[in-house]
Amino acid sequence: MPRYRGTPIHPHDEDDDDFDSDDDFPSLFPEPPRSTLPPPPARKETKVYETPRAKRRALEFHSSPLTVNFRHKFDIKALLKHAEQEKALEEKERCTAALLAEGSPSVQRTRPIDGASPSLHDTMLGLLSDPDGSQDEASRSRLLRAVQRTEATVQRKEWHFFDQQRQPDSTAIEVRTAFPKTAATGPWAFLAPEDYRSEAFEDGLPFHVQTKLGSLPDDLFRWVLNEATHETSQKLGDEYVRLLSACPDQTRRVMDDKMILELFRTLGASERALGEIAQPKGTPAEGGAPYPEHGWHRLRTVLRIISGTAHGMKVESLTKSMSILLRLGIDNIVREDLEVVADYQDALLQLVRAVPWKSWNTFCGNVGDSLYFHTPYATLRWNAVSSIPPLHPRLIELRRRLALVFVFNDRRRALSPPAESFKVRSLSDRLDQADEFLIDRNKTDWFELLALAEMLSVAVGDGSPPAAAEAKPEAIKEYDADVDELSHIIKYMWSNIHEQGAAYMSRLEVRVQLKDFERKLQHSVRMRPPPKEDIFGLQIDDDEVERPKQQQFMKKFLAKTNPPKTL
């Protein structure tokens, strides 16, 4: 039906329902589906001046099912099981200790009837035999010889300076000397009241009075000396030692041989250590400490007293102090405790520095005699020599003099300087003649030979060579020849020791020590480099006269010659 131009157009909602409704058309912009998540929490309002907080998020890690362990680290059952195992182990140890205390039947069968201590042979036979007695005597003897060949029963000799039954720092009540009030007069009257005496010493007042006046009475000196060895307070003991060090005149009058011996007796030193001729034999090393549960505070105090008063002692007192300290050096306490080592070495240094030069040879001779007659064993002698530190030329010379005395078994070598009493040729003759340096697999005491080998190196020292500025080439050549001969003897000695391994540790130590000594001879004692050897191990003779001619010939041979002129 045509419409006229003037006909109005009505809106869609006014049309018919069948024609002007758009419900049948799909929506072009569908609404998003409603979410099922809960609405986000309301954001907290932040203040202007509030510090922002960092976001913290919990991270969850998924552990592997292979590492899941549902057992507790320490549960009751495991703890009870461990306790039962410990009780069983303690019970076994208790039973073993009881059996050892009673003694096995085999050992009891081999024990002597007269009550004497069983010998090493009997003890080893008892331990190696079975309780049923299935082994015969020959089998046990072969087994014993096999054990003896492996040094399982060989031990070093030890010697103890102090009496083991009387501990140096025991808590027993000791009687101290009373304070000499009659001597506390004049400038020393402030020490008479007992109430403030300790405070006066701790403040250092007596020390300052002594440094200005130097008039400390001898009775007060003896009292301070006795109190210093018994004082347990570190500060008060240090003041006592400092006061004694400031009294050279009193030291010269009071510190004699008897007073020095009394100082060591108060420490618990044995009479065999303080005797003139003791000849200790030494005992095999035993398990455990020889002086259990004690400190060395009093020993260190005595060493510091000797170190501080050495400059005021007489030569006789210096000799006695050095002799006793070297006997103390045989004991292992001067090598095990570091604090004792420091005080011990300082005491030795101050003693040798206090000896006048005119009395030095006599001092060394008397000290050598004291140690020479004290023990005949090289192991114990080397302990004393090795305790002397090479801190001063006099200490080095004393070490060498003592080593020469023990290597040559001659006390007179301590009376003169080593440069005058030692020649390399004499040491070669000594090694050829002395039975102590023979190597026998069955009879040699390897610990004694090791001590002698160590003393050989100290005794040689620098070899006492002729002065390089004044020596002639012939003298140097003769000296090097003597060194080569001694080196050849040392090489022959260590090449005869074939055993190796931990079962022969002492023999291995001897071999290593001798090889080191041979290297010292070739590279330190020898004045010129060691001689060259050919491919067969034979030495090449170097003639000092022919060498310049050979060098000149080689120079001419290698020189460039001008080519001949051609026409």
Coordinates of C-alpha atoms in Angstrom, one line a residue:
M1 CA 0.0 0.0 0.0
P2 CA 1.6 3.1 -1.1
R3 CA 2.2 5.9 1.4
Y4 CA 1.9 9.5 0.7
R5 CA 4.5 12.0 1.4
G6 CA 2.6 13.6 4.2
T7 CA 1.9 10.3 6.0
P8 CA 3.6 10.3 9.5
I9 CA 5.9 7.4 10.6
H10 CA 5.0 6.1 14.1
P11 CA 7.6 4.6 16.5
H12 CA 8.2 0.8 16.8
D13 CA 6.4 0.4 20.1
E14 CA 3.3 1.7 18.5
D15 CA 3.5 -1.0 15.8
D16 CA 1.9 -4.3 15.9
D17 CA 3.3 -7.0 18.0
D18 CA 3.9 -9.4 15.1
F19 CA 5.9 -6.9 13.0
D20 CA 7.6 -4.3 15.1
S21 CA 9.0 -6.5 18.0
D22 CA 12.8 -7.4 18.1
D23 CA 12.7 -10.3 20.5
D24 CA 13.4 -12.8 17.8
F25 CA 16.8 -11.2 16.9
P26 CA 19.9 -12.3 19.0
S27 CA 21.6 -9.7 21.1
L28 CA 24.7 -8.2 19.6
F29 CA 26.3 -7.4 23.0
P30 CA 25.5 -10.0 25.5
E31 CA 26.0 -9.3 29.2
P32 CA 28.9 -11.1 31.0
P33 CA 27.8 -14.0 33.2
R34 CA 27.6 -13.3 36.9
S35 CA 30.6 -14.5 38.9
T36 CA 30.3 -17.0 41.7
L37 CA 33.4 -15.7 43.6
P38 CA 32.8 -13.8 46.7
P39 CA 33.1 -10.1 46.4
P40 CA 36.6 -8.7 47.2
P41 CA 37.0 -7.2 50.6
A42 CA 36.8 -3.6 51.0
R43 CA 40.1 -1.8 50.6
K44 CA 41.4 -0.4 53.8
E45 CA 41.9 3.3 53.7
T46 CA 45.5 4.3 54.0
K47 CA 46.6 7.3 55.9
V48 CA 48.8 9.9 54.3
Y49 CA 51.7 9.6 56.9
E50 CA 51.5 5.8 57.3
T51 CA 54.4 3.6 55.9
P52 CA 53.1 1.2 53.2
R53 CA 53.2 -2.4 54.1
A54 CA 54.7 -5.1 52.0
K55 CA 52.6 -7.8 50.5
R56 CA 53.1 -11.2 52.1
R57 CA 52.0 -14.2 50.3
A58 CA 52.2 -17.7 51.6
L59 CA 54.0 -20.0 49.2
E60 CA 53.1 -23.6 49.2
F61 CA 55.6 -26.2 48.1
H62 CA 54.5 -29.7 47.1
S63 CA 57.0 -32.1 48.7
S64 CA 57.9 -35.3 46.9
P65 CA 56.2 -38.4 48.1
L66 CA 59.5 -40.2 48.1
T67 CA 60.9 -38.0 51.0
V68 CA 57.9 -38.2 53.2
N69 CA 59.0 -39.6 56.6
F70 CA 56.3 -40.3 59.1
R71 CA 58.8 -41.3 61.9
H72 CA 59.8 -38.8 64.5
K73 CA 63.5 -37.9 64.8
F74 CA 63.7 -38.8 68.5
D75 CA 60.9 -41.0 69.6
I76 CA 60.5 -42.8 72.9
K77 CA 61.2 -46.2 71.5
A78 CA 64.5 -45.1 69.8
L79 CA 65.7 -43.4 73.0
L80 CA 64.9 -46.5 75.1
K81 CA 66.7 -48.7 72.6
H82 CA 69.8 -46.5 72.7
A83 CA 69.8 -46.5 76.5
E84 CA 69.7 -50.3 76.5
Q85 CA 72.6 -50.5 74.2
E86 CA 74.7 -48.1 76.3
K87 CA 73.9 -50.1 79.4
A88 CA 75.0 -53.3 77.7
L89 CA 78.2 -51.7 76.6
E90 CA 79.0 -50.4 80.1
E91 CA 78.3 -53.9 81.5
K92 CA 80.8 -55.4 79.0
E93 CA 83.4 -52.8 79.9
R94 CA 82.9 -53.5 83.6
C95 CA 83.3 -57.2 83.2
T96 CA 86.4 -56.8 81.1
A97 CA 88.0 -54.5 83.7
A98 CA 87.1 -57.0 86.5
L99 CA 88.8 -59.8 84.5
L100 CA 91.9 -57.7 83.9
A101 CA 92.1 -56.9 87.6
E102 CA 91.8 -60.5 88.6
G103 CA 94.2 -61.7 86.0
S104 CA 93.7 -64.4 83.4
P105 CA 94.4 -68.0 84.2
S106 CA 97.2 -68.2 81.6
V107 CA 99.0 -65.2 83.1
Q108 CA 98.5 -66.6 86.6
R109 CA 100.1 -69.9 85.5
T110 CA 103.2 -68.1 84.2
R111 CA 103.6 -65.8 87.2
P112 CA 106.6 -66.5 89.4
I113 CA 105.9 -68.2 92.7
D114 CA 108.3 -66.1 94.7
G115 CA 106.2 -62.9 94.3
A116 CA 108.6 -61.2 91.9
S117 CA 107.2 -59.2 89.0
P118 CA 106.7 -61.4 85.8
S119 CA 109.2 -60.8 83.0
L120 CA 108.1 -59.6 79.5
H121 CA 108.7 -63.1 78.1
D122 CA 106.4 -64.7 80.7
T123 CA 103.7 -62.0 80.3
M124 CA 103.7 -62.3 76.5
L125 CA 103.5 -66.1 76.6
G126 CA 100.5 -65.9 79.0
L127 CA 98.7 -63.4 76.8
L128 CA 99.3 -65.3 73.6
S129 CA 98.4 -68.7 74.9
D130 CA 94.8 -69.9 74.5
P131 CA 92.8 -71.0 77.6
D132 CA 92.3 -74.5 76.3
G133 CA 96.0 -75.1 75.9
S134 CA 95.8 -76.4 72.3
Q135 CA 99.0 -74.6 71.3
D136 CA 102.3 -76.2 72.1
E137 CA 105.4 -74.4 73.5
A138 CA 107.1 -74.2 70.1
S139 CA 104.1 -72.4 68.5
R140 CA 103.9 -69.9 71.3
S141 CA 107.6 -69.2 71.1
R142 CA 107.4 -68.6 67.3
L143 CA 104.4 -66.2 67.9
L144 CA 106.3 -64.4 70.6
R145 CA 109.3 -63.9 68.4
A146 CA 107.1 -62.5 65.6
V147 CA 105.6 -60.0 68.0
Q148 CA 109.0 -58.9 69.2
R149 CA 110.2 -58.3 65.7
T150 CA 107.4 -55.8 65.1
E151 CA 108.3 -53.5 68.0
A152 CA 104.9 -54.0 69.6
T153 CA 106.6 -54.2 73.0
V154 CA 109.3 -51.6 72.5
Q155 CA 108.8 -48.3 74.4
R156 CA 110.8 -45.2 74.9
K157 CA 112.5 -44.6 78.2
E158 CA 111.0 -41.8 80.4
W159 CA 112.3 -40.2 83.5
H160 CA 110.3 -38.0 85.9
F161 CA 111.8 -35.1 87.8
F162 CA 109.1 -34.9 90.4
D163 CA 108.1 -37.5 92.9
Q164 CA 104.8 -39.0 91.6
Q165 CA 103.6 -39.8 95.2
R166 CA 104.0 -36.1 96.1
Q167 CA 102.2 -33.8 93.7
P168 CA 103.7 -30.3 93.2
D169 CA 100.4 -28.5 93.5
S170 CA 98.8 -30.7 96.2
T171 CA 96.2 -29.2 98.4
A172 CA 97.9 -30.4 101.6
I173 CA 98.3 -27.9 104.4
E174 CA 101.9 -26.5 104.3
V175 CA 103.5 -24.6 107.1
R176 CA 104.8 -21.2 106.1
T177 CA 107.5 -19.2 107.7
A178 CA 106.4 -16.4 110.1
F179 CA 106.9 -12.8 109.1
P180 CA 110.1 -11.4 110.6
K181 CA 108.7 -8.4 112.4
T182 CA 112.1 -7.6 113.9
A183 CA 113.4 -6.8 110.3
A184 CA 110.5 -4.5 109.5
T185 CA 112.0 -1.4 110.8
G186 CA 112.9 2.0 109.4
P187 CA 111.6 2.5 105.9
W188 CA 110.1 -1.1 106.0
A189 CA 108.0 -0.5 109.1
F190 CA 104.9 -0.2 107.0
L191 CA 105.1 -4.0 106.4
A192 CA 104.8 -4.8 110.2
P193 CA 101.0 -4.6 110.4
E194 CA 99.5 -7.8 109.1
D195 CA 96.1 -6.2 108.1
Y196 CA 97.5 -4.1 105.3
R197 CA 100.6 -6.1 104.3
S198 CA 99.0 -7.9 101.3
E199 CA 97.5 -4.7 100.0
A200 CA 100.8 -2.9 100.2
F201 CA 102.5 -5.7 98.2
E202 CA 99.7 -5.7 95.6
D203 CA 100.0 -1.9 95.2
G204 CA 103.7 -2.3 94.5
L205 CA 104.9 -0.1 97.4
P206 CA 107.8 -2.4 98.6
F207 CA 109.1 -2.6 95.0
H208 CA 109.2 1.2 94.6
V209 CA 110.9 1.5 98.0
Q210 CA 113.5 -1.1 97.0
T211 CA 114.2 0.6 93.7
K212 CA 115.0 3.9 95.4
L213 CA 116.8 2.6 98.6
G214 CA 117.9 -0.9 97.8
S215 CA 118.0 -1.8 101.5
L216 CA 115.6 -4.7 101.8
P217 CA 116.7 -6.8 104.8
D218 CA 117.9 -10.4 104.1
D219 CA 115.2 -11.8 106.4
L220 CA 112.5 -10.0 104.5
F221 CA 114.0 -11.3 101.2
R222 CA 113.9 -14.9 102.5
W223 CA 110.3 -14.4 103.7
V224 CA 109.2 -13.0 100.3
L225 CA 111.0 -15.9 98.5
N226 CA 109.2 -18.5 100.6
E227 CA 105.8 -16.7 100.2
A228 CA 106.2 -16.5 96.4
T229 CA 106.4 -20.2 96.0
H230 CA 103.3 -20.8 98.0
E231 CA 101.1 -17.9 97.0
T232 CA 98.0 -18.8 95.0
S233 CA 97.0 -15.2 94.1
Q234 CA 98.3 -14.3 90.6
K235 CA 98.6 -10.6 91.3
L236 CA 100.3 -11.0 94.7
G237 CA 102.7 -13.6 93.3
D238 CA 103.7 -11.4 90.4
E239 CA 104.6 -8.6 92.9
Y240 CA 106.7 -10.9 95.0
V241 CA 108.7 -12.0 91.9
R242 CA 109.1 -8.4 90.8
L243 CA 110.4 -7.4 94.2
L244 CA 112.9 -10.3 94.2
S245 CA 114.1 -9.3 90.7
A246 CA 115.0 -5.8 92.1
C247 CA 117.3 -7.2 94.8
P248 CA 120.7 -8.1 93.2
D249 CA 122.7 -7.6 96.4
Q250 CA 120.4 -9.7 98.5
T251 CA 120.3 -12.4 95.8
R252 CA 124.1 -12.7 95.8
R253 CA 124.0 -13.2 99.6
V254 CA 121.0 -15.4 100.0
M255 CA 120.5 -17.4 96.7
D256 CA 123.2 -20.0 97.2
D257 CA 123.2 -23.7 96.3
K258 CA 121.2 -24.7 99.4
M259 CA 118.5 -22.2 98.8
I260 CA 118.1 -23.2 95.1
L261 CA 117.8 -26.9 96.1
E262 CA 115.2 -25.9 98.8
L263 CA 113.2 -24.1 96.1
F264 CA 112.8 -27.3 94.1
R265 CA 112.3 -29.5 97.1
T266 CA 109.2 -27.4 98.0
L267 CA 107.8 -28.2 94.6
G268 CA 108.1 -32.0 95.2
A269 CA 111.3 -32.8 93.3
S270 CA 112.6 -36.2 94.0
E271 CA 116.0 -36.7 95.6
R272 CA 117.3 -38.6 92.6
A273 CA 116.8 -35.4 90.6
L274 CA 118.6 -33.2 93.0
G275 CA 121.5 -35.6 93.9
E276 CA 125.0 -35.1 92.7
I277 CA 125.4 -38.6 91.0
A278 CA 121.9 -40.1 90.6
Q279 CA 122.4 -42.4 87.5
P280 CA 118.7 -42.7 86.7
K281 CA 117.9 -45.7 84.5
G282 CA 114.6 -44.5 83.2
T283 CA 111.4 -46.5 82.9
P284 CA 109.3 -47.5 79.9
A285 CA 106.6 -45.1 78.9
E286 CA 103.3 -45.9 80.6
G287 CA 99.8 -45.0 79.6
G288 CA 98.3 -41.9 81.2
A289 CA 99.8 -38.8 82.6
P290 CA 102.6 -39.2 85.3
Y291 CA 101.3 -36.2 87.2
P292 CA 97.5 -36.3 87.0
E293 CA 95.1 -33.6 88.0
H294 CA 97.5 -30.7 88.9
G295 CA 98.7 -27.4 87.5
W296 CA 102.2 -26.0 87.2
H297 CA 101.6 -22.6 88.8
R298 CA 104.2 -23.1 91.5
L299 CA 106.8 -24.5 89.0
R300 CA 106.3 -21.5 86.8
T301 CA 106.8 -19.2 89.8
V302 CA 110.1 -20.8 90.6
L303 CA 111.3 -20.5 87.0
R304 CA 110.4 -16.9 86.9
I305 CA 112.2 -16.3 90.2
I306 CA 115.4 -17.9 88.7
S307 CA 115.0 -15.8 85.6
G308 CA 114.5 -12.6 87.5
T309 CA 117.4 -13.1 90.0
A310 CA 119.9 -14.7 87.6
H311 CA 121.8 -11.3 87.1
G312 CA 122.6 -11.2 90.8
M313 CA 123.7 -14.8 91.4
K314 CA 127.2 -16.1 91.8
V315 CA 128.8 -18.4 89.2
E316 CA 128.3 -21.4 91.6
S317 CA 124.6 -20.6 91.9
L318 CA 124.2 -20.2 88.2
T319 CA 125.9 -23.5 87.6
K320 CA 123.6 -25.3 90.1
S321 CA 120.5 -23.7 88.7
M322 CA 121.5 -24.7 85.1
S323 CA 122.3 -28.3 86.2
I324 CA 118.9 -28.7 87.9
L325 CA 117.0 -27.1 85.0
L326 CA 118.7 -29.5 82.5
R327 CA 117.7 -32.4 84.6
L328 CA 114.2 -31.0 84.6
G329 CA 114.5 -30.9 80.8
I330 CA 114.7 -34.7 80.7
D331 CA 111.1 -34.8 81.9
N332 CA 108.4 -34.3 79.2
I333 CA 106.6 -31.5 81.1
V334 CA 108.9 -28.9 79.6
R335 CA 107.7 -29.9 76.1
E336 CA 104.0 -30.5 76.7
D337 CA 102.9 -27.4 78.6
L338 CA 103.3 -24.3 76.5
E339 CA 103.3 -21.9 79.5
V340 CA 106.0 -24.0 81.3
V341 CA 108.0 -24.1 78.1
A342 CA 108.1 -20.3 77.8
D343 CA 109.2 -19.8 81.4
Y344 CA 111.7 -22.6 81.2
Q345 CA 113.4 -21.3 78.1
D346 CA 113.5 -17.7 79.5
A347 CA 115.2 -19.0 82.6
L348 CA 117.9 -20.8 80.6
L349 CA 118.4 -17.7 78.5
Q350 CA 118.9 -15.4 81.6
L351 CA 121.2 -17.9 83.3
V352 CA 123.7 -18.1 80.4
R353 CA 123.6 -14.3 79.8
A354 CA 124.5 -13.8 83.5
V355 CA 127.7 -15.9 83.3
P356 CA 130.9 -13.8 83.0
W357 CA 133.0 -14.5 79.9
K358 CA 136.0 -15.5 82.0
S359 CA 134.0 -18.2 83.7
W360 CA 132.1 -19.5 80.7
N361 CA 134.4 -22.5 80.0
T362 CA 134.3 -23.6 83.6
F363 CA 130.5 -23.1 83.7
C364 CA 130.0 -25.3 80.6
G365 CA 132.4 -28.0 82.0
N366 CA 130.6 -28.2 85.3
V367 CA 127.2 -28.4 83.7
G368 CA 128.4 -31.1 81.3
D369 CA 129.8 -33.1 84.2
S370 CA 126.6 -32.9 86.1
L371 CA 124.5 -34.2 83.2
Y372 CA 127.2 -36.7 82.1
F373 CA 127.1 -38.4 85.5
H374 CA 123.4 -38.1 85.9
T375 CA 122.4 -40.6 83.3
P376 CA 124.2 -42.9 80.9
Y377 CA 121.3 -43.3 78.4
A378 CA 121.4 -41.3 75.1
T379 CA 117.6 -41.0 75.0
L380 CA 117.5 -39.1 78.3
R381 CA 120.6 -37.1 77.5
W382 CA 119.0 -36.0 74.2
N383 CA 115.9 -34.9 76.1
A384 CA 118.1 -32.5 78.1
V385 CA 120.1 -31.2 75.1
S386 CA 116.9 -30.7 73.0
S387 CA 115.3 -28.7 75.8
I388 CA 117.9 -25.9 75.3
P389 CA 116.4 -23.5 72.7
P390 CA 118.7 -21.9 70.1
L391 CA 117.7 -18.4 71.2
H392 CA 121.2 -17.0 71.9
P393 CA 124.7 -17.7 70.7
R394 CA 125.7 -19.0 74.2
L395 CA 122.7 -21.4 74.2
I396 CA 123.7 -22.7 70.8
E397 CA 127.3 -23.2 71.9
L398 CA 126.2 -24.9 75.1
R399 CA 124.0 -27.3 73.1
R400 CA 126.9 -28.2 70.9
R401 CA 129.4 -28.7 73.7
L402 CA 127.0 -31.1 75.5
A403 CA 126.3 -33.0 72.3
L404 CA 130.1 -33.4 71.7
V405 CA 130.5 -34.7 75.3
F406 CA 127.8 -37.4 74.7
V407 CA 128.8 -38.3 71.2
F408 CA 132.5 -38.8 72.0
N409 CA 131.8 -39.9 75.6
D410 CA 134.5 -37.4 76.7
R411 CA 133.7 -34.8 79.4
R412 CA 136.7 -32.7 78.5
R413 CA 135.1 -31.5 75.3
A414 CA 132.8 -29.2 77.3
L415 CA 135.8 -27.2 78.7
S416 CA 136.8 -25.6 75.3
P417 CA 135.0 -24.0 72.4
P418 CA 133.8 -26.5 69.7
A419 CA 135.9 -24.7 67.1
E420 CA 139.0 -25.8 69.0
S421 CA 137.9 -29.3 70.1
F422 CA 136.1 -30.6 67.1
K423 CA 137.4 -31.8 63.7
V424 CA 135.3 -33.6 61.1
R425 CA 138.0 -36.3 60.8
S426 CA 137.7 -37.1 64.5
L427 CA 134.0 -37.8 64.1
S428 CA 134.6 -40.2 61.3
D429 CA 137.1 -42.1 63.5
R430 CA 134.5 -42.2 66.3
L431 CA 131.8 -43.7 64.1
D432 CA 134.2 -46.4 63.0
Q433 CA 135.3 -47.4 66.5
A434 CA 132.3 -46.9 68.7
D435 CA 130.0 -49.8 69.3
E436 CA 127.0 -47.5 69.9
F437 CA 126.8 -46.7 66.2
L438 CA 126.8 -50.3 64.9
I439 CA 123.6 -51.4 63.3
D440 CA 122.4 -54.9 64.2
R441 CA 118.8 -56.0 63.5
N442 CA 118.6 -58.1 66.7
K443 CA 120.7 -56.1 69.2
T444 CA 120.5 -52.5 68.3
D445 CA 118.4 -50.3 70.6
W446 CA 116.8 -48.1 67.9
F447 CA 115.6 -45.4 70.3
E448 CA 119.2 -45.0 71.6
L449 CA 120.6 -44.9 68.1
L450 CA 118.0 -42.3 67.1
A451 CA 119.0 -40.1 70.0
L452 CA 122.7 -40.4 69.0
A453 CA 121.9 -39.6 65.4
E454 CA 120.1 -36.4 66.5
M455 CA 123.0 -35.4 68.7
L456 CA 125.4 -36.0 65.8
S457 CA 123.7 -33.2 63.9
V458 CA 124.0 -30.8 66.8
A459 CA 127.6 -31.8 67.5
V460 CA 128.7 -31.1 64.0
G461 CA 127.0 -27.7 63.8
D462 CA 128.6 -25.8 61.0
G463 CA 131.5 -28.2 60.9
S464 CA 134.1 -25.6 62.2
P465 CA 135.5 -25.0 58.7
P466 CA 138.6 -23.0 58.0
A467 CA 138.1 -19.3 57.5
A468 CA 137.2 -18.7 53.9
A469 CA 139.2 -15.4 53.7
E470 CA 142.4 -16.9 55.0
A471 CA 142.1 -20.6 54.0
K472 CA 144.1 -21.9 51.1
P473 CA 142.6 -24.0 48.3
E474 CA 144.4 -27.0 49.7
A475 CA 142.9 -26.6 53.1
I476 CA 139.4 -26.2 51.7
K477 CA 139.9 -29.3 49.5
E478 CA 141.1 -31.3 52.5
Y479 CA 138.1 -30.1 54.6
D480 CA 135.6 -31.1 51.9
A481 CA 137.3 -34.5 51.6
D482 CA 136.8 -35.1 55.3
V483 CA 133.1 -34.1 55.0
D484 CA 132.7 -36.4 52.0
E485 CA 134.2 -39.3 54.0
L486 CA 131.8 -38.6 56.9
S487 CA 128.9 -38.4 54.6
H488 CA 129.8 -41.7 53.0
I489 CA 129.8 -43.4 56.5
I490 CA 126.4 -41.9 57.3
K491 CA 125.0 -43.1 54.0
Y492 CA 126.4 -46.6 54.7
M493 CA 124.6 -46.6 58.1
W494 CA 121.2 -45.7 56.9
S495 CA 121.4 -47.9 53.8
N496 CA 121.7 -50.9 56.2
I497 CA 118.3 -50.2 57.6
H498 CA 115.8 -52.0 55.3
E499 CA 112.7 -52.4 57.5
Q500 CA 109.8 -50.1 56.6
G501 CA 106.2 -49.6 57.7
A502 CA 104.5 -48.8 60.9
A503 CA 105.6 -52.0 62.6
Y504 CA 109.2 -50.7 62.5
M505 CA 108.6 -47.0 63.3
S506 CA 111.8 -46.5 65.4
R507 CA 114.0 -47.9 62.6
L508 CA 112.3 -45.7 60.1
E509 CA 112.9 -42.6 62.3
V510 CA 116.6 -43.5 62.5
R511 CA 116.8 -43.9 58.7
V512 CA 115.1 -40.6 58.1
Q513 CA 117.3 -38.8 60.6
L514 CA 120.5 -40.2 59.2
K515 CA 119.5 -39.3 55.6
D516 CA 118.7 -35.7 56.7
F517 CA 122.1 -35.5 58.4
E518 CA 123.8 -36.7 55.2
R519 CA 122.0 -33.9 53.2
K520 CA 123.1 -31.4 55.8
L521 CA 126.8 -32.5 55.4
Q522 CA 126.6 -32.2 51.6
H523 CA 124.7 -28.9 51.3
S524 CA 125.4 -27.0 54.5
V525 CA 128.7 -28.2 56.1
R526 CA 130.6 -28.6 52.9
M527 CA 132.3 -25.3 51.8
R528 CA 131.9 -26.0 48.1
P529 CA 129.0 -27.6 46.2
P530 CA 128.9 -31.4 46.4
P531 CA 130.9 -33.3 43.7
K532 CA 129.2 -34.3 40.5
E533 CA 128.5 -37.9 39.7
D534 CA 128.3 -39.7 36.3
I535 CA 125.5 -41.9 35.1
F536 CA 127.1 -44.9 37.0
G537 CA 127.0 -43.0 40.4
L538 CA 130.8 -42.4 40.4
Q539 CA 132.3 -39.1 41.3
I540 CA 133.9 -37.1 38.6
D541 CA 137.3 -35.8 39.5
D542 CA 137.6 -32.0 39.1
D543 CA 141.2 -30.9 38.8
E544 CA 141.5 -27.3 39.7
V545 CA 144.6 -27.0 37.5
E546 CA 143.3 -28.6 34.4
R547 CA 139.8 -27.0 34.5
P548 CA 141.0 -23.5 33.3
K549 CA 142.8 -25.1 30.4
Q550 CA 139.7 -27.1 29.4
Q551 CA 137.6 -24.0 29.6
Q552 CA 140.0 -22.0 27.4
F553 CA 140.1 -24.8 24.8
M554 CA 136.3 -24.9 24.6
K555 CA 136.2 -21.1 24.1
K556 CA 138.6 -21.4 21.2
F557 CA 136.7 -24.3 19.7
L558 CA 133.4 -22.6 19.8
A559 CA 134.7 -19.2 18.6
K560 CA 133.7 -18.0 15.2
T561 CA 136.6 -18.1 12.7
N562 CA 136.9 -15.8 9.7
P563 CA 136.2 -17.6 6.3
P564 CA 139.3 -17.9 4.0
K565 CA 139.5 -15.2 1.3
T566 CA 138.9 -16.4 -2.2
L567 CA 140.5 -14.9 -5.3

